CSV table of C-alpha atoms and ligand atoms in Angstrom, one decimal:
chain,number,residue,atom,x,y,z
A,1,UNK,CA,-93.8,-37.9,-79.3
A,2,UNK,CA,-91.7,-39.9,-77.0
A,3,UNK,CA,-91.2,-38.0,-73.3
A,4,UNK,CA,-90.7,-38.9,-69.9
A,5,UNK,CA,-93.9,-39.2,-69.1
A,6,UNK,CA,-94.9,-41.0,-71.9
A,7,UNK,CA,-92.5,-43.9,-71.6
A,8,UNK,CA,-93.4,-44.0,-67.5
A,9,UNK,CA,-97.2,-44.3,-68.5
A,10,UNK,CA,-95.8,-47.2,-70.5
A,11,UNK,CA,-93.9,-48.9,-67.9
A,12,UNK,CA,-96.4,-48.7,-65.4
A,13,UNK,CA,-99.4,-50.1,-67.8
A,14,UNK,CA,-100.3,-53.7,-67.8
A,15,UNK,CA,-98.9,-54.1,-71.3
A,16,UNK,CA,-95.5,-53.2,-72.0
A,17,UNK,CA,-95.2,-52.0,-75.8
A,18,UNK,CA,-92.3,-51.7,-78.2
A,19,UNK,CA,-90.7,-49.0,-79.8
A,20,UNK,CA,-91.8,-49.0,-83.8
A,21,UNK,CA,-88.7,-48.0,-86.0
A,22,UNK,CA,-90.2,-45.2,-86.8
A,23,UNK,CA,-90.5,-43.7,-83.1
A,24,UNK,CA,-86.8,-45.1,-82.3
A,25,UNK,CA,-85.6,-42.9,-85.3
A,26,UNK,CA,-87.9,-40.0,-84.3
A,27,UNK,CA,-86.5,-40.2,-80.6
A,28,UNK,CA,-82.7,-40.8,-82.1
A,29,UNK,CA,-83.3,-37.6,-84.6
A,30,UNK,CA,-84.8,-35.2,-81.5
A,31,UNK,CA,-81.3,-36.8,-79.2
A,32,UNK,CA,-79.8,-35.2,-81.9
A,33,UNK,CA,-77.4,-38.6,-83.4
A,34,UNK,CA,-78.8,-38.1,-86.9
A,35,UNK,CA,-80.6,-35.8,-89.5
A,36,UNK,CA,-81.2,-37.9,-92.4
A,37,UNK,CA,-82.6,-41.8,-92.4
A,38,UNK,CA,-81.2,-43.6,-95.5
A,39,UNK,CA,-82.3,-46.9,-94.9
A,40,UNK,CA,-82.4,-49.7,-92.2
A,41,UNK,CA,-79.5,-51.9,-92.8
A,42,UNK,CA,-80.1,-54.5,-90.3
A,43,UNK,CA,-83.4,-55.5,-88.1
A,44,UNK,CA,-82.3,-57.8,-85.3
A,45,UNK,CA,-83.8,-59.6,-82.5
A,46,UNK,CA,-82.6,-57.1,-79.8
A,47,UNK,CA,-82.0,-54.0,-81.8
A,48,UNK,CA,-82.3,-52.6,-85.5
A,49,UNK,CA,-79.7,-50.6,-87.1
A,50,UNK,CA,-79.6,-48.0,-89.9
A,51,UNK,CA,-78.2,-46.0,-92.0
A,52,UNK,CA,-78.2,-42.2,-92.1
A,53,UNK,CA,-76.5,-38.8,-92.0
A,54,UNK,CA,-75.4,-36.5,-89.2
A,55,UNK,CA,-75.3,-33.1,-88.7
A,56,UNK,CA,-71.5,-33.0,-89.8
A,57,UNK,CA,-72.6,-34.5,-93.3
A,58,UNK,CA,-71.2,-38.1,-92.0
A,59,UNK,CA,-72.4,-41.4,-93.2
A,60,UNK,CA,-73.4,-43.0,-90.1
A,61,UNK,CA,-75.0,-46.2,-88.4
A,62,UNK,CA,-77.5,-45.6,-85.6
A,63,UNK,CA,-78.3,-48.8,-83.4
A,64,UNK,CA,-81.2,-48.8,-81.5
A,65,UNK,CA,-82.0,-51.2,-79.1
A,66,UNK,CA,-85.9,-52.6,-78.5
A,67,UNK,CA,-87.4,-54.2,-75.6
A,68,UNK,CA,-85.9,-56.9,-73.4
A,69,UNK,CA,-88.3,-59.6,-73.6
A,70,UNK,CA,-87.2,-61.8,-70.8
A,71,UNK,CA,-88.5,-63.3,-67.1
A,72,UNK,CA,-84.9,-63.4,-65.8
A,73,UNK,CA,-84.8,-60.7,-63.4
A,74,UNK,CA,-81.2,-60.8,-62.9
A,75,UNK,CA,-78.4,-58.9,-63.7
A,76,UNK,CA,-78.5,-58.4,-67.9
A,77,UNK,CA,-74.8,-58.1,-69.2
A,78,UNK,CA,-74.1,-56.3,-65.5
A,79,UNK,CA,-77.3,-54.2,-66.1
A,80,UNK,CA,-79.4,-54.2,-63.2
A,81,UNK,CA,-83.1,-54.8,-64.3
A,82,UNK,CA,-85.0,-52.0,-63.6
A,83,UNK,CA,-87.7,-50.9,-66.1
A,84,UNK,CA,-87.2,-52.3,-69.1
A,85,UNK,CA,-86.9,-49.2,-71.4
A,86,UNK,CA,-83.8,-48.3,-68.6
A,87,UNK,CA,-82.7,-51.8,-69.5
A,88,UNK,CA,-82.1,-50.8,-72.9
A,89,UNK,CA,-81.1,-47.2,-72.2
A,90,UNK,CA,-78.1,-48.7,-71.0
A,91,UNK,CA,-77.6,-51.4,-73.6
A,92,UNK,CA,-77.1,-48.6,-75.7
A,93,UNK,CA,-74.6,-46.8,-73.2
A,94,UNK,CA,-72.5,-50.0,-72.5
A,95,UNK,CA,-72.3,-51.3,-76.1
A,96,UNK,CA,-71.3,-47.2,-77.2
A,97,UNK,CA,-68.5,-47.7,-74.4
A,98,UNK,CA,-67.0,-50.9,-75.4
A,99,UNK,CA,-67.0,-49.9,-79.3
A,100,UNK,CA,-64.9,-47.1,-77.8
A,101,UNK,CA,-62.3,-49.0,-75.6
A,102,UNK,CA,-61.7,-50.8,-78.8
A,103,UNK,CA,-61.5,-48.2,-81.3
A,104,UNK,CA,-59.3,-46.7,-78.9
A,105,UNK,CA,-57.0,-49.9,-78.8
A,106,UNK,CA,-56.6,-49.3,-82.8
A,107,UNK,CA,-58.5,-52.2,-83.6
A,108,UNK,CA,-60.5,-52.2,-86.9
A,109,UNK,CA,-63.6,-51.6,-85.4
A,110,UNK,CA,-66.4,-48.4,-86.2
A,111,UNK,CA,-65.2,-45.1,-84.7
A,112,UNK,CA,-68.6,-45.0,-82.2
A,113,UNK,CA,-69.9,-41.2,-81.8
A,114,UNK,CA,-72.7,-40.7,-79.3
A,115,UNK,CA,-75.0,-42.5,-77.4
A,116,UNK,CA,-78.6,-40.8,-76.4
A,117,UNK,CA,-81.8,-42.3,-75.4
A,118,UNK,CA,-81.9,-46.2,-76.5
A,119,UNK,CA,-79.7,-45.6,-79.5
A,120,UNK,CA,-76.1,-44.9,-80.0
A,121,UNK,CA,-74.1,-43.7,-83.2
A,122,UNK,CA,-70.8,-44.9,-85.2
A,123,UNK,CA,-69.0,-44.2,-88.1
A,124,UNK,CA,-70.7,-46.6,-91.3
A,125,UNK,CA,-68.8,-49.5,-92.6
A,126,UNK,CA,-68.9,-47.7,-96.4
A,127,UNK,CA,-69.7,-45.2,-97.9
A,128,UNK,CA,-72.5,-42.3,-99.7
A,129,UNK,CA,-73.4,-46.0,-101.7
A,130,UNK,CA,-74.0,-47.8,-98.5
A,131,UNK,CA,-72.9,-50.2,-95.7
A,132,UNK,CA,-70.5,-52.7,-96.4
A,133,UNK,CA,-71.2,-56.1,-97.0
A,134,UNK,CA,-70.9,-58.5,-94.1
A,135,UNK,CA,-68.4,-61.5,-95.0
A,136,UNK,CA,-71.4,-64.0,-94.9
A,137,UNK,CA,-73.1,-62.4,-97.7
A,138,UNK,CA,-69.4,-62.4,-100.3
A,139,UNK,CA,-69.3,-65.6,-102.1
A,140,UNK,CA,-66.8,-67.9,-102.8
A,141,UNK,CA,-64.8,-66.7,-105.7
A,142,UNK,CA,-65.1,-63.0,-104.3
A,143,UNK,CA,-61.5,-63.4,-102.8
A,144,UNK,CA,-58.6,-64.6,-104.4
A,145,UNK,CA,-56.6,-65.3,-101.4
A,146,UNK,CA,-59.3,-66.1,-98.6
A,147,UNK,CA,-56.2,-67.3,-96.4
A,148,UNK,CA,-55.6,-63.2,-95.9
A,149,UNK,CA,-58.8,-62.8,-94.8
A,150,UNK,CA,-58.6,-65.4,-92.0
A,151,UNK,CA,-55.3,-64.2,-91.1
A,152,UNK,CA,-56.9,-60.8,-90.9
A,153,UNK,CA,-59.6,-62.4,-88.7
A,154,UNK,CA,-57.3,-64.2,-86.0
A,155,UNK,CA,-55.2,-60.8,-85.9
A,156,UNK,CA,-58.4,-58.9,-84.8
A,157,UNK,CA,-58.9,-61.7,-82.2
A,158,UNK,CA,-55.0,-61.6,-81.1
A,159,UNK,CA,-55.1,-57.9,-80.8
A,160,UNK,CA,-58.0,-58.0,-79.4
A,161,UNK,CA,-57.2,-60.4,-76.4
A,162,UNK,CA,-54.0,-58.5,-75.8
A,163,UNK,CA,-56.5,-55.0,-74.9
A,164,UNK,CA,-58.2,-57.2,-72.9
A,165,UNK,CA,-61.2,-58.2,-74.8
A,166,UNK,CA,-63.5,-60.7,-76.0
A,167,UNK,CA,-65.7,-60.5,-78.7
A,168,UNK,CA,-68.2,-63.1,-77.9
A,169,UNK,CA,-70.1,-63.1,-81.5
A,170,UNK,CA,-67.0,-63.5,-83.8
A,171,UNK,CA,-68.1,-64.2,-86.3
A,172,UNK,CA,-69.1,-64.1,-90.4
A,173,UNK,CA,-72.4,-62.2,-89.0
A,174,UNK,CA,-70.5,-59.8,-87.8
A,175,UNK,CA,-67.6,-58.8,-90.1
A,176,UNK,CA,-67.4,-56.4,-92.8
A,177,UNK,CA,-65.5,-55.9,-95.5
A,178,UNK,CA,-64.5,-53.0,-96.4
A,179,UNK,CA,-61.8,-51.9,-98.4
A,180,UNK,CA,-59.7,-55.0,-98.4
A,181,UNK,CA,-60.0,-54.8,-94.7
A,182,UNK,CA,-62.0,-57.1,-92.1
A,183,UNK,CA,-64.3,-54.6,-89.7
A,184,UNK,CA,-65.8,-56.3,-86.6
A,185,UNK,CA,-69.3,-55.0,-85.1
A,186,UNK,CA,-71.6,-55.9,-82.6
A,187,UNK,CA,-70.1,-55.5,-79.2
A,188,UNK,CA,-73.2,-55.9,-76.5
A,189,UNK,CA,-72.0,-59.2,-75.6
A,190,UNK,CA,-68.1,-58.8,-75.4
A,191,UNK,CA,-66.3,-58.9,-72.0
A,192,UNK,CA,-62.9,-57.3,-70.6
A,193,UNK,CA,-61.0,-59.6,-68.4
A,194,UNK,CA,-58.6,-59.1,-65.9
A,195,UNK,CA,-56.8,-62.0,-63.3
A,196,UNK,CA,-59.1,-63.5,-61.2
A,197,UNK,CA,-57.6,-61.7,-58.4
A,198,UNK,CA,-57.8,-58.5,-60.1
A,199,UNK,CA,-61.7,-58.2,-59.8
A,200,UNK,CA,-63.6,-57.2,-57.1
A,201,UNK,CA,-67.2,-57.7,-56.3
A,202,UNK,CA,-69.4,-56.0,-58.5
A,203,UNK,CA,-67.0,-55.3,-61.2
A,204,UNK,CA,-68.2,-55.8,-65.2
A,205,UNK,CA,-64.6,-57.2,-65.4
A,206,UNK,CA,-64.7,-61.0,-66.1
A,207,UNK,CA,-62.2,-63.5,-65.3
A,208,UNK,CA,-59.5,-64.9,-67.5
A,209,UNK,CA,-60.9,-68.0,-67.1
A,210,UNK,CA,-63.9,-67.1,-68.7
A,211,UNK,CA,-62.4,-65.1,-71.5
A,212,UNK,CA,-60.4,-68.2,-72.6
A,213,UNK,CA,-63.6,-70.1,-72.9
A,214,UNK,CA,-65.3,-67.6,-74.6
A,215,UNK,CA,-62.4,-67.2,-76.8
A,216,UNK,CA,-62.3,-70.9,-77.7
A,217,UNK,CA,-66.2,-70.5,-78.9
A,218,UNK,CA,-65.6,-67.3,-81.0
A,219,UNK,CA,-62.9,-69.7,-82.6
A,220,UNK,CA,-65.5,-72.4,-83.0
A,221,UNK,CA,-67.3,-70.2,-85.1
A,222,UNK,CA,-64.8,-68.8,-87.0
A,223,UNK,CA,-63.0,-71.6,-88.3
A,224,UNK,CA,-65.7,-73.9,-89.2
A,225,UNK,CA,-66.7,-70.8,-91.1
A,226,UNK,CA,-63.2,-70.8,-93.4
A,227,UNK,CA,-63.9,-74.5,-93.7
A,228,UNK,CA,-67.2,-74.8,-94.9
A,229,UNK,CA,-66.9,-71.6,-97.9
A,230,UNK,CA,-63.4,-71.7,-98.8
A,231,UNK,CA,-61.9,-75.1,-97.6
A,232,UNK,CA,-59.3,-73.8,-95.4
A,233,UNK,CA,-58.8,-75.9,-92.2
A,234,UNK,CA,-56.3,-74.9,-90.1
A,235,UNK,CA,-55.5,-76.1,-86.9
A,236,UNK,CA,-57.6,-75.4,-83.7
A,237,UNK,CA,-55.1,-75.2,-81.2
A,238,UNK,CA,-52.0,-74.1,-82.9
A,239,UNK,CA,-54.8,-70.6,-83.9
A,240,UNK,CA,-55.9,-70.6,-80.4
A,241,UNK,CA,-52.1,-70.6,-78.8
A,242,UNK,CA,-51.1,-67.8,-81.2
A,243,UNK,CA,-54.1,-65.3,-79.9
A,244,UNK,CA,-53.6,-66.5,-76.4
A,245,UNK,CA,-50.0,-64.7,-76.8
A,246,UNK,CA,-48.7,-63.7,-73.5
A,247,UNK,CA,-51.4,-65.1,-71.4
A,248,UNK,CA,-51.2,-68.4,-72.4
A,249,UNK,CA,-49.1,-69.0,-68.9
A,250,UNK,CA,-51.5,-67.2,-66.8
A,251,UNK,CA,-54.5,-68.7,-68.6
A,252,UNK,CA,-53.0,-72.4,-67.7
A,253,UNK,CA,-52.0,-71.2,-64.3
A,254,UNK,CA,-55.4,-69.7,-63.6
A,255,UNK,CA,-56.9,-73.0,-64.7
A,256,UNK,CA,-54.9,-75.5,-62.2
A,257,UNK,CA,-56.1,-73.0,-59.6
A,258,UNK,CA,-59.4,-73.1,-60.5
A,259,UNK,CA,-59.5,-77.2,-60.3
A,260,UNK,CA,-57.3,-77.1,-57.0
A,261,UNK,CA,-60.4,-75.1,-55.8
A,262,UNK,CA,-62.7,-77.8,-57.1
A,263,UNK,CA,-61.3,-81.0,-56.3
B,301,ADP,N1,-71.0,-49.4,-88.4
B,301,ADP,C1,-71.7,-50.1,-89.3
B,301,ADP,N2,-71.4,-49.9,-90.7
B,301,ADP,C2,-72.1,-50.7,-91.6
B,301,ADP,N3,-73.0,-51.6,-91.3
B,301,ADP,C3,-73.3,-51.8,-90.0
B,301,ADP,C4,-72.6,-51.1,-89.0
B,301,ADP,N4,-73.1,-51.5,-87.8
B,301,ADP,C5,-74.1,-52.5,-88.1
B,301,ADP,N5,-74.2,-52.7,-89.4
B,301,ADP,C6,-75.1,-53.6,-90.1
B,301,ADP,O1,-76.2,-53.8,-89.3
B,301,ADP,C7,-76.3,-55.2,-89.0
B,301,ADP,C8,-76.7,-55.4,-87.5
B,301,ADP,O2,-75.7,-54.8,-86.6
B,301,ADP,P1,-75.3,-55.6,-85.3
B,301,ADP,O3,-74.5,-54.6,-84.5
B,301,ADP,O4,-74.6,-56.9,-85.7
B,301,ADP,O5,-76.7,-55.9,-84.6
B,301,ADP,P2,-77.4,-57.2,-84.1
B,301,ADP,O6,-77.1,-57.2,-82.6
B,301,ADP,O7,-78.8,-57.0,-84.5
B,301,ADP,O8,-76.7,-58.4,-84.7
B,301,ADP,C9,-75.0,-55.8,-89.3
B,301,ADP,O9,-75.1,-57.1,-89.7
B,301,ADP,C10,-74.5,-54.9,-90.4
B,301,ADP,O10,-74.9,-55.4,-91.6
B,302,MG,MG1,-74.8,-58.8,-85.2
């Protein structure tokens, strides 16, 4: 039985235990995100996810984050550390958010349902037969024109980048296919920007600045990906100006300020 009072004992004890699975689903099934378990799909680091039904007959994915393991007592993706199990309470809440701002920009992303406790709830990648299989799991000859499923990939980034967003983990860990189309998941780690100027103190908004470099990493990853299974090279910078779109002036304006400040 997980209450209140249970979960305080917890915090305040000497030894700080982990959620099984099965209590996380137990606690996720009582908050009311699902009524059936089918299977867990994926078993993480920070958080496991699974498959199962809710109570309007949907196929479903329920993530459900564990404990924060760390000594860094800072501030954890702009969560202040508090207890740990209200560390991952909001986990839950911020990634359920961010899954939303970009289903709402129309990208191809899972249409995210409700968030409770440490868990929150989307639409499954598939169907009754299951999840969807993650790009890194397809093999080689699976396509027959891999170039449309990198073009799909730098589309999701450029659409992306124009709502604002990073992804931060782009990459074939993280994309499904489904359907002849290229899902992305996994959104913990991805950051909105705004101009420098734009953000005040406090704000979860990160800089441009910072989105560019991020960018350039989730394209590190991505490419070297094509390369390696299909032997498509494209080329870095040519990908990178394309999803930079628009912003590519205030990007390169925002980095001249930046080293007028430094030097
Ligand atoms: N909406 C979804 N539909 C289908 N499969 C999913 C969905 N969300 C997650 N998965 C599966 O669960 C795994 C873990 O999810 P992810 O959000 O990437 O968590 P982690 O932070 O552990 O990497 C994914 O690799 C994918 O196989
Ligand atoms: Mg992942």
């Amino acid at each position: 039985m997980i209450n209140r009072e249970y979960l305080e004992k917890r915090d305040t004890s000497n030894e700080i235990t982990e959620l099984s699975t099965t209590e996380a689903l137990a606690e996720a099934i009582e908050n009311g995100l699902l009524v059936e378990v089918k299977q867990v799909i994926g078993q993480g680091k920070e958080a496991f996810v699974c498959w199962g039904i809710d109570k309007y007959e949907r196929n479903i994915a329920v993530k459900s984050y564990k404990l924060y393991r760390t000594i860094h007592r800072g501030v954890i993706h702009g969560t202040h550390r508090t207890s740990p199990y209200e560390v991952i309470a909001q986990f839950a809440k911020l990634e359920y958010y961010k899954n939303l701002d970009l289903f709402e920009a129309k990208l191809p992303v899972p249409q995210p349902f409700k968030y409770a406790g440490f868990s929150y709830s989307m639409k499954l990648i598939g169907d009754e037969h299951g999840p969807a299989p993650l790009l890194r799991d397809l093999s080689k000859n699976f396509f027959d024109d891999p170039s449309e499923i990198l073009e799909q990939c730098v589309d999701i980034l450029y659409n992306m980048f124009k709502a604002r967003y990073v992804h931060g983990d782009f990459s074939e860990h993280n994309l499904l296919w489904y359907e002849d189309q290229v899902y992305v998941i996994d959104f913990l780690q991805s950051k909105n920007f705004a101009l420098k100027d734009a953000i005040g103190y406090g704000s979860p908004l990160v800089p441009l600045t910072r989105a560019y470099r991020i960018l350039r990493k989730d394209l590190n990853s991505l490419l070297p990906f094509f390369k390696r299974l299909f032997r498509i090279e494209v080329d870095y910078n040519e990908v990178l100006n394309y999803i930079m779109g628009d912003f590519k002036e205030k990007i390169d304006r925002e980095l001249e300020l930046n080293l007028e400040i430094s030097s």
